[in-house]
Amino acid sequence: MHEEEPEGNVEEAFGRSDMDRERLQRLSERQRRKRLSRTIGKQRLVAQAEIDRLSALLAIPEETREGSLAIYRQAWENDLIHGRSIEKILAASIYMACRKTKEPKTLDEIENATKVGRKDIIKTCKLLAKRLGMRLAPASPEEYVRSFCAKLNLKQPVEDRALEIINEALRRDITSGRGPTGIAASAIYIAAILCDDRKTQKDVAEVTGVTEVTLRVRYKELARELGIKVE
């Protein structure tokens, strides 16, 4: 008695098996991509929510908030997030957006809001600028005058005088190598004295984020170079 042969030949049987394996592999790959897509989506939502929170905390305008998100997305798309602290990337994205939109936020303010050290912020900014082909525009002392004067409750004449001092210092090229916040703080301190609306060195230092020592050195330097008598 002969056994019945199975329908089809051996090759067809193996062919069906291979096709099944291929289908399973494709299904597995689709599932992996879906999981990855969901993970990426969640991480982006978390990052966006954090940028929204920090933007509100720092009171930065919509243009700067959107700029922060754009920089973060570029970092993600260029695979600069993997293996790095998301907090550092977010802090750097916000600071770079502030620089780009000339929003007067100091490194100290970004550090206090994000809890990321200023050295890490600077280092990450340099990395992003290099890898994304961006130019990190240097801050100008003029950008900080209005914000600092507002926080010190100084009137418009003081702000105007401080800007005049800074512009003259820039024209004479005596600000080279000096931090912009230190120059702004010094100009405001001098202007407040000249306008008879004095503020203590401690008050100016606390608001501007510079040390009292730096403030003393810079304001004396500015006054001497510009021939301003400060008593």
N, CA, C and O of each residue as an XYZ file, in Angstrom:
924
protein
N       0.858     -1.188      0.000
C       0.000      0.000      0.000
C       0.884      1.224      0.000
O       1.807      1.344      0.805
N       0.596      2.114     -0.896
C       1.418      3.316     -1.029
C       0.845      4.457     -0.200
O      -0.367      4.668     -0.149
N       1.779      5.212      0.470
C       1.339      6.421      1.196
C       1.054      7.526      0.199
O       1.723      7.653     -0.826
N       0.027      8.337      0.530
C      -0.280      9.469     -0.339
C       0.773     10.549     -0.160
O       1.187     10.863      0.956
N       1.193     11.104     -1.278
C       2.154     12.194     -1.211
C       1.425     13.485     -0.876
O       0.293     13.690     -1.314
N       2.055     14.347     -0.110
C       1.410     15.626      0.198
C       1.283     16.460     -1.056
O       2.077     16.354     -1.991
N       0.237     17.310     -1.043
C       0.050     18.186     -2.194
C       1.263     19.073     -2.355
O       1.847     19.539     -1.377
N       1.639     19.303     -3.613
C       2.808     20.129     -3.879
C       4.062     19.356     -3.600
O       4.026     18.242     -3.078
N       5.184     19.964     -3.957
C       6.453     19.308     -3.728
C       7.169     19.905     -2.532
O       6.673     20.824     -1.880
N       8.356     19.357     -2.257
C       9.130     19.806     -1.094
C       9.492     21.269     -1.213
O       9.443     22.025     -0.242
N       9.870     21.666     -2.467
C      10.285     23.051     -2.666
C       9.151     24.012     -2.337
O       9.365     25.072     -1.750
N       7.901     23.608     -2.740
C       6.756     24.482     -2.472
C       6.497     24.582     -0.974
O       6.146     25.639     -0.449
N       6.685     23.430     -0.293
C       6.478     23.437      1.158
C       7.452     24.377      1.838
O       7.079     25.195      2.679
N       8.738     24.235      1.444
C       9.749     25.133      2.015
C       9.494     26.580      1.603
O       9.743     27.511      2.368
N       8.987     26.752      0.367
C       8.696     28.105     -0.110
C       7.646     28.766      0.753
O       7.768     29.936      1.118
N       6.593     27.994      1.081
C       5.560     28.561      1.947
C       6.127     28.906      3.302
O       5.754     29.925      3.884
N       7.018     28.083      3.821
C       7.633     28.340      5.124
C       8.463     29.616      5.088
O       8.409     30.432      6.008
N       9.229     29.779      4.015
C      10.039     30.993      3.869
C       9.156     32.226      3.796
O       9.456     33.257      4.397
N       8.063     32.108      3.053
C       7.148     33.242      2.932
C       6.547     33.602      4.280
O       6.382     34.777      4.607
N       6.218     32.567      5.068
C       5.684     32.817      6.405
C       6.699     33.556      7.264
O       6.370     34.509      7.970
N       7.949     33.089      7.185
C       8.992     33.756      7.975
C       9.178     35.213      7.544
O       9.355     36.105      8.374
N       9.133     35.430      6.237
C       9.283     36.796      5.729
C       8.142     37.685      6.208
O       8.341     38.841      6.581
N       6.915     37.100      6.185
C       5.767     37.873      6.659
C       5.913     38.219      8.133
O       5.624     39.339      8.555
N       6.365     37.237      8.911
C       6.578     37.480     10.337
C       7.649     38.545     10.574
O       7.519     39.399     11.451
N       8.702     38.471      9.772
C       9.774     39.456      9.912
C       9.279     40.862      9.577
O       9.598     41.832     10.264
N       8.484     40.947      8.496
C       7.938     42.253      8.114
C       7.002     42.786      9.188
O       7.015     43.972      9.517
N       6.180     41.873      9.732
C       5.255     42.267     10.795
C       6.024     42.745     12.023
O       5.681     43.760     12.629
N       7.069     41.997     12.379
C       7.893     42.365     13.526
C       8.556     43.727     13.323
O       8.633     44.543     14.242
N       9.030     43.949     12.099
C       9.680     45.227     11.785
C       8.680     46.378     11.863
O       9.001     47.451     12.372
N       7.464     46.151     11.355
C       6.433     47.194     11.435
C       6.091     47.513     12.879
O       5.936     48.676     13.252
N       5.974     46.455     13.694
C       5.670     46.667     15.107
C       6.793     47.428     15.807
O       6.542     48.300     16.639
N       8.046     47.083     15.457
C       9.196     47.780     16.054
C       9.181     49.263     15.685
O       9.435     50.129     16.522
N       8.879     49.536     14.415
C       8.836     50.925     13.960
C       7.716     51.701     14.638
O       7.872     52.872     14.984
N       6.574     51.022     14.823
C       5.461     51.681     15.504
C       5.827     52.021     16.941
O       5.538     53.114     17.428
N       6.478     51.054     17.623
C       6.897     51.307     19.013
C       7.895     52.451     19.070
O       7.813     53.319     19.940
N       8.851     52.444     18.122
C       9.855     53.500     18.076
C       9.204     54.849     17.801
O       9.558     55.861     18.406
N       8.243     54.844     16.872
C       7.541     56.079     16.532
C       6.780     56.623     17.734
O       6.778     57.827     17.988
N       6.122     55.708     18.483
C       5.395     56.139     19.681
C       6.349     56.700     20.725
O       6.053     57.702     21.375
N       7.507     56.038     20.882
C       8.509     56.504     21.849
C       9.019     57.885     21.471
O       9.120     58.775     22.315
N       9.342     58.053     20.180
C       9.824     59.351     19.700
C       8.763     60.420     19.911
O       9.058     61.532     20.348
N       7.523     60.064     19.593
C       6.428     61.016     19.776
C       6.281     61.449     21.219
O       6.098     62.633     21.505
N       6.362     60.482     22.138
C       6.243     60.800     23.561
C       7.389     61.689     24.025
O       7.177     62.649     24.766
N       8.617     61.363     23.582
C       9.777     62.145     23.995
C       9.700     63.570     23.462
O      10.081     64.517     24.150
N       9.213     63.718     22.247
C       9.063     65.063     21.684
C       8.003     65.858     22.435
O       8.163     67.057     22.667
N       6.932     65.190     22.808
C       5.887     65.868     23.575
C       6.411     66.309     24.933
O       6.103     67.405     25.402
N       7.210     65.444     25.563
C       7.810     65.789     26.857
C       8.737     66.994     26.701
O       8.711     67.918     27.515
N       9.557     66.975     25.644
C      10.484     68.082     25.393
C       9.722     69.374     25.126
O      10.093     70.436     25.628
N       8.660     69.283     24.338
C       7.869     70.474     24.033
C       7.217     71.030     25.292
O       7.190     72.242     25.502
N       6.695     70.143     26.121
C       6.071     70.581     27.372
C       7.089     71.265     28.281
O       6.772     72.250     28.948
N       8.317     70.736     28.304
C       9.359     71.330     29.147
C       9.785     72.698     28.609
O      10.012     73.627     29.384
N       9.891     72.821     27.298
C      10.219     74.125     26.713
C       9.104     75.128     26.995
O       9.372     76.293     27.286
N       7.862     74.679     26.910
C       6.730     75.559     27.238
C       6.810     76.018     28.691
O       6.581     77.188     28.995
N       7.136     75.090     29.580
C       7.228     75.425     31.010
C       8.354     76.424     31.264
O       8.172     77.409     31.979
N       9.519     76.160     30.671
C      10.672     77.038     30.867
C      10.445     78.403     30.228
O      10.888     79.423     30.756
N       9.759     78.419     29.098
C       9.459     79.685     28.430
C       8.570     80.556     29.302
O       8.762     81.769     29.393
N       7.592     79.921     29.944
C       6.714     80.667     30.850
C       7.487     81.148     32.075
O       7.307     82.276     32.533
N       8.342     80.287     32.595
C       9.134     80.633     33.779
C      10.079     81.799     33.494
O      10.265     82.678     34.334
N      10.669     81.795     32.305
C      11.618     82.842     31.917
C      10.935     84.051     31.283
O      11.574     85.067     31.011
N       9.636     83.926     31.053
C       8.858     85.010     30.434
C       9.450     85.425     29.089
O       9.618     86.613     28.814
N       9.763     84.438     28.260
C      10.306     84.747     26.939
C       9.170     84.766     25.918
O       8.187     84.043     26.080
N       9.290     85.579     24.873
C       8.205     85.714     23.897
C       8.021     84.471     23.031
O       8.855     83.565     23.017
N       6.898     84.461     22.307
C       6.544     83.311     21.474
C       7.605     83.024     20.415
O       7.919     81.866     20.142
N       8.153     84.078     19.823
C       9.175     83.896     18.787
C      10.368     83.104     19.326
O      10.905     82.229     18.647
N      10.768     83.424     20.549
C      11.911     82.744     21.157
C      11.551     81.310     21.532
O      12.365     80.400     21.378
N      10.330     81.113     22.025
C       9.878     79.756     22.371
C       9.885     78.862     21.130
O      10.368     77.730     21.167
N       9.345     79.384     20.041
C       9.315     78.610     18.798
C      10.729     78.337     18.287
O      11.009     77.264     17.752
N      11.613     79.319     18.458
C      13.007     79.127     18.059
C      13.673     78.023     18.863
O      14.464     77.246     18.327
N      13.351     77.954     20.148
C      13.893     76.901     21.011
C      13.449     75.526     20.529
O      14.249     74.593     20.450
N      12.160     75.412     20.208
C      11.622     74.144     19.710
C      12.276     73.747     18.386
O      12.584     72.577     18.160
N      12.482     74.729     17.521
C      13.085     74.450     16.213
C      14.510     73.922     16.368
O      14.905     72.982     15.678
N      15.273     74.522     17.269
C      16.651     74.075     17.498
C      16.657     72.670     18.089
O      17.462     71.827     17.692
N      15.755     72.419     19.044
C      15.679     71.084     19.649
C      15.324     70.035     18.594
O      15.911     68.953     18.570
N      14.359     70.357     17.717
C      13.965     69.406     16.665
C      15.138     69.107     15.732
O      15.351     67.962     15.333
N      15.892     70.144     15.392
C      17.058     69.931     14.525
C      18.085     69.031     15.206
O      18.698     68.176     14.567
N      18.262     69.233     16.499
C      19.190     68.382     17.251
C      18.714     66.934     17.224
O      19.516     66.012     17.077
N      17.399     66.740     17.367
C      16.828     65.386     17.336
C      17.011     64.760     15.956
O      17.462     63.621     15.836
N      16.660     65.509     14.926
C      16.735     64.973     13.566
C      18.165     64.650     13.147
O      18.387     63.802     12.283
N      19.128     65.323     13.757
C      20.538     65.066     13.445
C      21.187     64.107     14.445
O      22.411     63.997     14.517
N      20.338     63.414     15.218
C      20.794     62.379     16.152
C      21.806     62.916     17.171
O      22.791     62.252     17.493
N      21.544     64.134     17.672
C      22.423     64.718     18.683
C      21.878     64.525     20.094
O      22.524     64.908     21.069
N      20.692     63.934     20.204
C      20.081     63.708     21.517
C      20.587     62.417     22.136
O      20.830     62.344     23.340
N      20.742     61.400     21.298
C      21.112     60.068     21.794
C      22.422     60.117     22.575
O      23.440     60.602     22.082
N      22.375     59.604     23.804
C      23.578     59.540     24.627
C      23.918     60.837     25.332
O      24.945     60.933     26.003
N      23.051     61.847     25.181
C      23.315     63.133     25.833
C      22.145     63.507     26.733
O      21.034     63.001     26.578
N      22.414     64.390     27.662
C      21.380     64.847     28.586
C      20.362     65.715     27.848
O      20.718     66.727     27.243
N      19.100     65.311     27.904
C      18.044     66.102     27.272
C      17.948     67.471     27.933
O      17.682     68.470     27.266
N      18.167     67.515     29.256
C      18.105     68.789     29.974
C      19.128     69.781     29.426
O      18.833     70.967     29.275
N      20.336     69.287     29.128
C      21.385     70.166     28.590
C      21.026     70.646     27.189
O      21.243     71.808     26.846
N      20.474     69.740     26.383
C      20.071     70.111     25.027
C      18.966     71.168     25.079
O      18.988     72.132     24.313
N      18.009     70.987     25.976
C      16.913     71.946     26.108
C      17.423     73.305     26.566
O      17.030     74.338     26.024
N      18.306     73.299     27.573
C      18.856     74.559     28.090
C      19.625     75.299     26.999
O      19.485     76.511     26.838
N      20.437     74.553     26.255
C      21.216     75.161     25.171
C      20.298     75.683     24.068
O      20.541     76.754     23.512
N      19.256     74.939     23.752
C      18.314     75.361     22.710
C      17.650     76.682     23.079
O      17.487     77.566     22.238
N      17.274     76.800     24.338
C      16.629     78.036     24.797
C      17.604     79.204     24.760
O      17.254     80.291     24.300
N      18.828     78.988     25.245
C      19.805     80.079     25.258
C      20.154     80.512     23.833
O      20.271     81.706     23.557
N      20.318     79.544     22.929
C      20.636     79.879     21.539
C      19.490     80.649     20.883
O      19.722     81.575     20.107
N      18.263     80.263     21.198
C      17.106     80.978     20.648
C      17.046     82.402     21.198
O      16.685     83.336     20.481
N      17.399     82.561     22.465
C      17.448     83.907     23.060
C      18.486     84.770     22.354
O      18.250     85.947     22.082
N      19.623     84.179     22.064
C      20.676     84.918     21.361
C      20.210     85.306     19.952
O      20.439     86.425     19.492
N      19.558     84.363     19.289
C      19.119     84.596     17.912
C      18.066     85.691     17.837
O      18.074     86.496     16.905
N      17.160     85.730     18.810
C      16.073     86.715     18.803
C      16.403     87.951     19.633
O      15.565     88.835     19.809
N      17.628     88.002     20.138
C      18.091     89.129     20.967
C      17.220     89.321     22.212
O      16.966     90.442     22.651
N      16.780     88.208     22.755
C      16.030     88.231     24.010
C      17.042     88.297     25.152
O      17.860     87.388     25.293
N      17.007     89.353     25.971
C      18.053     89.567     26.983
C      17.952     88.652     28.203
O      17.571     89.088     29.289
N      18.295     87.394     28.011
C      18.352     86.465     29.135
C      19.809     86.070     29.366
O      20.515     85.678     28.437
N      20.239     86.178     30.601
C      21.625     85.855     30.923
C      21.789     84.353     31.134
O      20.816     83.623     31.320
N      23.028     83.920     31.099
C      23.317     82.509     31.385
C      22.861     82.139     32.789
O      22.389     81.026     33.023
N      23.004     83.074     33.719
C      22.562     82.809     35.089
C      21.063     82.545     35.142
O      20.612     81.659     35.868
N      20.293     83.307     34.379
C      18.844     83.115     34.358
C      18.484     81.751     33.765
O      17.613     81.052     34.281
N      19.159     81.385     32.684
C      18.908     80.071     32.073
C      19.322     78.962     33.035
O      18.629     77.953     33.166
N      20.448     79.155     33.700
C      20.934     78.160     34.661
C      19.942     77.979     35.807
O      19.629     76.850     36.185
N      19.452     79.080     36.357
C      18.515     79.006     37.479
C      17.203     78.337     37.084
O      16.601     77.618     37.882
N      16.765     78.576     35.857
C      15.491     78.007     35.403
C      15.616     76.527     35.063
O      14.726     75.738     35.378
N      16.721     76.150     34.421
C      16.870     74.777     33.925
C      17.622     73.854     34.883
O      17.569     72.632     34.748
N      18.327     74.452     35.858
C      19.176     73.692     36.794
C      20.344     73.014     36.075
O      20.892     72.025     36.560
N      20.714     73.551     34.926
C      21.887     73.074     34.185
C      22.991     74.115     34.354
O      22.757     75.306     34.146
N      24.188     73.674     34.729
C      25.293     74.591     34.966
C      25.668     75.388     33.729
O      25.534     74.904     32.605
N      26.143     76.624     33.943
C      26.459     77.496     32.809
C      27.557     76.912     31.916
O      27.527     77.095     30.699
N      28.523     76.210     32.512
C      29.587     75.604     31.707
C      29.021     74.542     30.769
O      29.428     74.433     29.613
N      28.073     73.762     31.290
C      27.431     72.734     30.456
C      26.579     73.374     29.357
O      26.506     72.867     28.237
N      25.933     74.500     29.696
C      25.122     75.199     28.691
C      26.008     75.697     27.554
O      25.696     75.506     26.379
N      27.121     76.340     27.920
C      28.046     76.873     26.911
C      28.615     75.747     26.048
O      28.677     75.858     24.824
N      29.030     74.662     26.707
C      29.611     73.525     25.985
C      28.608     72.931     25.000
O      28.954     72.623     23.860
N      27.363     72.773     25.448
C      26.330     72.193     24.588
C      25.958     73.148     23.457
O      25.681     72.713     22.338
N      25.951     74.445     23.749
C      25.684     75.442     22.700
C      26.727     75.346     21.591
O      26.394     75.386     20.406
N      27.975     75.220     21.982
C      29.061     75.116     20.996
C      28.912     73.850     20.154
O      29.142     73.861     18.945
N      28.521     72.753     20.821
C      28.314     71.493     20.102
C      27.195     71.634     19.073
O      27.360     71.257     17.913
N      26.053     72.182     19.505
C      24.914     72.333     18.600
C      25.247     73.278     17.451
O      24.916     73.010     16.296
N      25.903     74.381     17.779
C      26.251     75.356     16.742
C      27.142     74.722     15.677
O      26.960     74.950     14.481
N      28.102     73.927     16.127
C      29.031     73.282     15.191
C      28.339     72.215     14.359
O      28.488     72.181     13.137
N      27.581     71.341     15.019
C      26.972     70.199     14.321
C      25.781     70.610     13.448
O      25.479     69.956     12.450
N      25.111     71.697     13.835
C      23.943     72.134     13.070
C      24.265     73.277     12.112
O      23.386     73.774     11.408
N      25.524     73.687     12.091
C      25.933     74.758     11.186
C      25.330     76.099     11.534
O      25.013     76.894     10.650
N      25.171     76.355     12.833
C      24.591     77.620     13.282
C      25.677     78.559     13.801
O      26.720     78.125     14.290
N      25.409     79.833     13.684
C      26.321     80.826     14.239
C      25.723     81.340     15.543
O      24.618     81.882     15.559
N      26.456     81.166     16.624
C      25.988     81.629     17.927
C      26.406     83.085     18.088
O      27.544     83.382     18.453
N      25.477     83.978     17.812
C      25.785     85.408     17.840
C      26.167     85.850     19.248
O      25.483     85.502     20.210
N      27.247     86.610     19.378
C      27.639     87.099     20.704
C      26.632     88.112     21.228
O      26.027     88.861     20.460
N      26.464     88.125     22.520
C      25.532     89.069     23.135
C      26.148     90.461     23.163
O      27.365     90.614     23.262
N      25.301     91.461     23.076
C      25.744     92.850     23.168
C      25.279     93.421     24.502
O      24.173     93.107     24.941
N      26.092     94.255     25.164
C      25.678     94.847     26.438
C      24.379     95.630     26.323
O      23.601     95.695     27.274
N      24.145     96.227     25.155
C      22.931     97.034     24.962
C      21.660     96.215     25.156
O      20.644     96.738     25.613
N      21.718     94.932     24.809
C      20.529     94.082     24.882
C      19.989     93.942     26.305
O      18.800     93.699     26.506
N      20.872     94.097     27.283
C      20.483     93.843     28.672
C      20.027     95.088     29.426
O      19.458     94.981     30.512
N      20.270     96.258     28.862
C      20.035     97.499     29.612
C      18.583     97.663     30.028
O      18.299     97.918     31.198
N      17.663     97.522     29.085
C      16.248     97.745     29.411
C      15.769     96.769     30.487
O      15.103     97.166     31.443
N      16.111     95.503     30.325
C      15.681     94.489     31.293
C      16.256     94.761     32.679
O      15.539     94.697     33.677
N      17.553     95.066     32.739
C      18.195     95.332     34.031
C      17.616     96.580     34.691
O      17.360     96.589     35.896
N      17.410     97.628     33.902
C      16.863     98.872     34.458
C      15.451     98.655     35.004
O      15.088     99.202     36.045
N      14.663     97.857     34.293
C      13.300     97.571     34.746
C      13.320     96.831     36.080
O      12.535     97.135     36.977
N      14.218     95.862     36.204
C      14.314     95.094     37.447
C      14.823     95.942     38.608
O      14.522     95.667     39.769
N      15.598     96.975     38.282
C      16.134     97.865     39.317
C      15.221     99.064     39.569
O      15.537     99.936     40.380
N      14.082     99.100     38.866
C      13.128    100.212     38.983
C      13.781    101.560     38.676
O      13.529    102.555     39.356
N      14.616    101.574     37.651
C      15.278    102.800     37.229
C      14.478    103.445     36.100
O      13.873    102.754     35.280
N      14.482    104.758     36.068
C      13.671    105.490     35.096
C      14.360    105.587     33.734
O      15.532    105.246     33.577
N      13.587    106.063     32.758
C      14.061    106.140     31.378
C      15.358    106.933     31.207
O      16.223    106.507     30.442
N      15.528    108.077     31.895
C      16.786    108.824     31.736
C      18.028    107.992     32.077
O      19.076    108.151     31.452
N      17.905    107.110     33.065
C      19.037    106.251     33.436
C      19.316    105.256     32.311
O      20.468    105.026     31.942
N      18.255    104.674     31.778
C      18.416    103.727     30.669
C      19.079    104.400     29.469
O      20.000    103.851     28.866
N      18.593    105.601     29.132
C      19.156    106.331     27.990
C      20.629    106.661     28.210
O      21.450    106.526     27.302
N      20.955    107.096     29.430
C      22.349    107.460     29.730
C      23.243    106.225     29.690
O      24.373    106.290     29.205
N      22.747    105.112     30.191
C      23.528    103.865     30.177
C      23.826    103.435     28.743
O      24.933    102.991     28.441
N      22.838    103.567     27.866
C      23.040    103.210     26.457
C      24.064    104.126     25.799
O      24.862    103.679     24.975
N      24.044    105.398     26.159
C      25.036    106.343     25.630
C      26.444    105.935     26.060
O      27.381    105.972     25.263
N      26.579    105.551     27.310
C      27.882    105.123     27.832
C      28.373    103.881     27.091
O      29.535    103.799     26.693
N      27.476    102.923     26.913
C      27.850    101.681     26.221
C      28.238    101.958     24.771
O      29.244    101.443     24.282
N      27.442    102.768     24.089
C      27.738    103.077     22.686
C      29.090    103.761     22.535
O      29.832    103.478     21.594
N      29.408    104.656     23.456
C      30.702    105.335     23.402
C      31.839    104.353     23.702
O      32.907    104.419     23.094
N      31.593    103.452     24.639
C      32.602    102.439     24.971
C      32.843    101.508     23.780
O      33.980    101.130     23.497
N      31.762    101.145     23.089
C      31.890    100.301     21.900
C      32.629    101.040     20.786
O      33.463    100.463     20.087
N      32.312    102.318     20.634
C      32.957    103.116     19.589
C      34.459    103.207     19.818
O      35.246    103.187     18.871
N      34.844    103.308     21.077
C      36.267    103.417     21.414
C      36.937    102.046     21.576
O      38.133    101.951     21.852
N      36.143    101.001     21.399
C      36.658     99.626     21.471
C      37.316     99.323     22.817
O      38.405     98.753     22.878
N      36.637     99.713     23.886
C      37.174     99.422     25.223
C      36.364     98.327     25.930
O      36.516     98.109     27.132
N      35.513     97.654     25.174
C      34.731     96.562     25.769
C      35.228     95.197     25.316
O      34.714     94.171     25.761
N      36.213     95.177     24.444
C      36.712     93.916     23.895
C      37.215     92.992     24.997
O      38.008     93.393     25.850
N      36.741     91.744     24.965
C      37.169     90.762     25.951
C      36.429     90.836     27.271
O      36.702     90.054     28.182
N      35.497     91.768     27.382
C      34.710     91.899     28.612
C      33.325     91.304     28.409
O      32.757     91.384     27.320
N      32.794     90.712     29.454
C      31.460     90.127     29.370
C      30.403     91.194     29.187
O      30.482     92.250     29.814
N      29.405     90.944     28.336
C      28.365     91.942     28.064
C      27.540     92.327     29.281
O      27.140     93.483     29.415
N      27.280     91.372     30.173
C      26.483     91.712     31.356
C      27.276     92.597     32.311
O      26.708     93.470     32.969
N      28.584     92.375     32.388
C      29.425     93.218     33.238
C      29.481     94.646     32.738
O      29.440     95.588     33.529
N      29.574     94.811     31.412
C      29.584     96.149     30.815
C      28.238     96.833     31.028
O      28.186     98.005     31.402
N      27.158     96.106     30.793
C      25.817     96.670     30.981
C      25.602     97.085     32.431
O      25.082     98.167     32.701
N      26.000     96.227     33.358
C      25.842     96.533     34.783
C      26.631     97.778     35.170
O      26.135     98.629     35.909
N      27.851     97.881     34.673
C      28.710     99.025     34.996
C      28.150    100.319     34.433
O      28.147    101.348     35.109
N      27.675    100.267     33.187
C      27.099    101.460     32.563
C      25.853    101.922     33.314
O      25.643    103.120     33.500
N      25.038    100.978     33.738
C      23.827    101.315     34.498
C      24.195    101.917     35.848
O      23.585    102.895     36.282
N      25.181    101.341     36.504
C      25.613    101.856     37.814
C      26.095    103.298     37.678
O      25.733    104.152     38.487
N      26.911    103.574     36.659
C      27.413    104.933     36.431
C      26.262    105.872     36.072
O      26.168    106.977     36.607
N      25.386    105.430     35.165
C      24.267    106.264     34.721
C      23.338    106.616     35.876
O      22.839    107.739     35.955
N      23.107    105.664     36.769
C      22.236    105.918     37.922
C      22.825    107.003     38.822
O      22.094    107.836     39.358
N      24.140    106.990     38.983
C      24.807    108.023     39.787
C      24.687    109.376     39.095
O      24.356    110.376     39.733
N      24.955    109.410     37.788
C      24.900    110.664     37.036
C      23.492    111.253     37.005
O      23.329    112.473     36.957
N      22.482    110.396     37.033
C      21.090    110.852     37.000
C      20.506    111.025     38.400
O      19.306    111.248     38.560
N      21.362    110.919     39.403
C      20.952    111.071     40.804
C      19.825    110.096     41.177
O      18.860    110.455     41.851
N      19.986    108.856     40.717
C      19.029    107.792     41.035
C      19.831    106.559     41.445
O      19.704    105.488     40.850
N      20.634    106.731     42.444
C      21.653    105.750     42.818
C      21.082    104.403     43.258
O      20.019    104.308     43.871
N      21.843    103.378     42.914
C      21.594    102.026     43.401
C      22.893    101.497     43.984
O      23.978    101.834     43.510
N      22.781    100.677     45.002
C      23.994    100.132     45.612
C      24.642     99.118     44.673
O      23.986     98.533     43.811
N      25.931     98.929     44.862
C      26.638     97.928     44.055
C      26.045     96.539     44.286
O      25.978     95.722     43.368
N      25.621     96.288     45.505
C      25.028     94.992     45.830
C      23.741     94.770     45.037
O      23.522     93.692     44.484
N      22.889     95.802     44.986
C      21.623     95.688     44.249
C      21.864     95.434     42.762
O      21.233     94.565     42.159
N      22.781     96.201     42.184
C      23.073     96.061     40.753
C      23.669     94.685     40.462
O      23.321     94.041     39.472
N      24.565     94.248     41.332
C      25.209     92.943     41.144
C      24.189     91.807     41.212
O      24.234     90.880     40.403
N      23.281     91.878     42.163
C      22.284     90.815     42.320
C      21.355     90.721     41.111
O      21.030     89.625     40.655
N      20.933     91.862     40.601
C      20.001     91.881     39.470
C      20.665     91.436     38.178
O      20.064     90.719     37.378
N      21.903     91.862     37.976
C      22.585     91.594     36.703
C      23.339     90.270     36.675
O      23.731     89.798     35.608
N      23.541     89.672     37.845
C      24.227     88.382     37.890
C      25.736     88.469     37.828
O      26.403     87.454     37.625
N      26.295     89.672     38.000
C      27.754     89.812     38.060
C      28.159     89.954     39.523
O      27.329     90.291     40.367
N      29.406     89.703     39.819
C      29.870     89.857     41.195
C      30.131     91.327     41.486
O      30.354     92.120     40.571
N      30.102     91.682     42.756
C      30.390     93.068     43.138
C      31.815     93.449     42.749
O      32.083     94.594     42.382
N      32.721     92.484     42.831
C      34.118     92.749     42.447
C      34.199     93.108     40.967
O      34.852     94.082     40.591
N      33.533     92.315     40.130
C      33.523     92.593     38.685
C      32.898     93.948     38.401
O      33.400     94.707     37.573
N      31.810     94.250     39.084
C      31.135     95.534     38.897
C      32.066     96.692     39.227
O      32.152     97.659     38.470
N      32.763     96.594     40.356
C      33.679     97.677     40.760
C      34.797     97.863     39.739
O      35.121     98.985     39.349
N      35.375     96.754     39.318
C      36.476     96.828     38.345
C      35.994     97.436     37.034
O      36.656     98.311     36.476
N      34.850     96.983     36.539
C      34.357     97.432     35.241
C      33.888     98.885     35.266
O      34.174     99.635     34.333
N      33.177     99.296     36.309
C      32.660    100.666     36.296
C      33.796    101.673     36.434
O      33.753    102.742     35.824
N      34.809    101.341     37.229
C      35.968    102.229     37.360
C      36.734    102.308     36.041
O      37.219    103.371     35.653
N      36.833    101.187     35.373
C      37.515    101.130     34.081
C      36.782    101.974     33.044
O      37.399    102.757     32.322
N      35.454    101.808     32.975
C      34.656    102.587     32.034
C      34.759    104.080     32.321
O      34.978    104.887     31.417
N      34.599    104.433     33.589
C      34.653    105.849     33.979
C      36.003    106.462     33.618
O      36.071    107.583     33.113
N      37.060    105.729     33.877
C      38.407    106.243     33.580
C      38.614    106.409     32.078
O      39.085    107.453     31.629
N      38.269    105.395     31.307
C      38.497    105.433     29.862
C      37.628    106.473     29.161
O      38.033    107.048     28.150
N      36.444    106.712     29.694
C      35.524    107.666     29.067
C      35.605    109.055     29.685
O      34.918    109.978     29.247
N      36.440    109.198     30.697
C      36.602    110.509     31.335
C      35.381    110.953     32.110
O      35.075    112.144     32.168
N      34.685    110.008     32.703
C      33.485    110.318     33.492
C      33.861    110.370     34.968
O      34.482    109.448     35.496
N      33.480    111.445     35.614
C      33.764    111.585     37.037
C      32.606    110.995     37.835
O      31.471    111.463     37.751
N      32.913    109.969     38.601
C      31.893    109.295     39.407
C      32.251    109.437     40.873
O      33.349    109.066     41.288
N      31.339    109.967     41.650
C      31.591    110.155     43.088
C      30.680    109.259     43.910
O      30.744    109.276     45.140
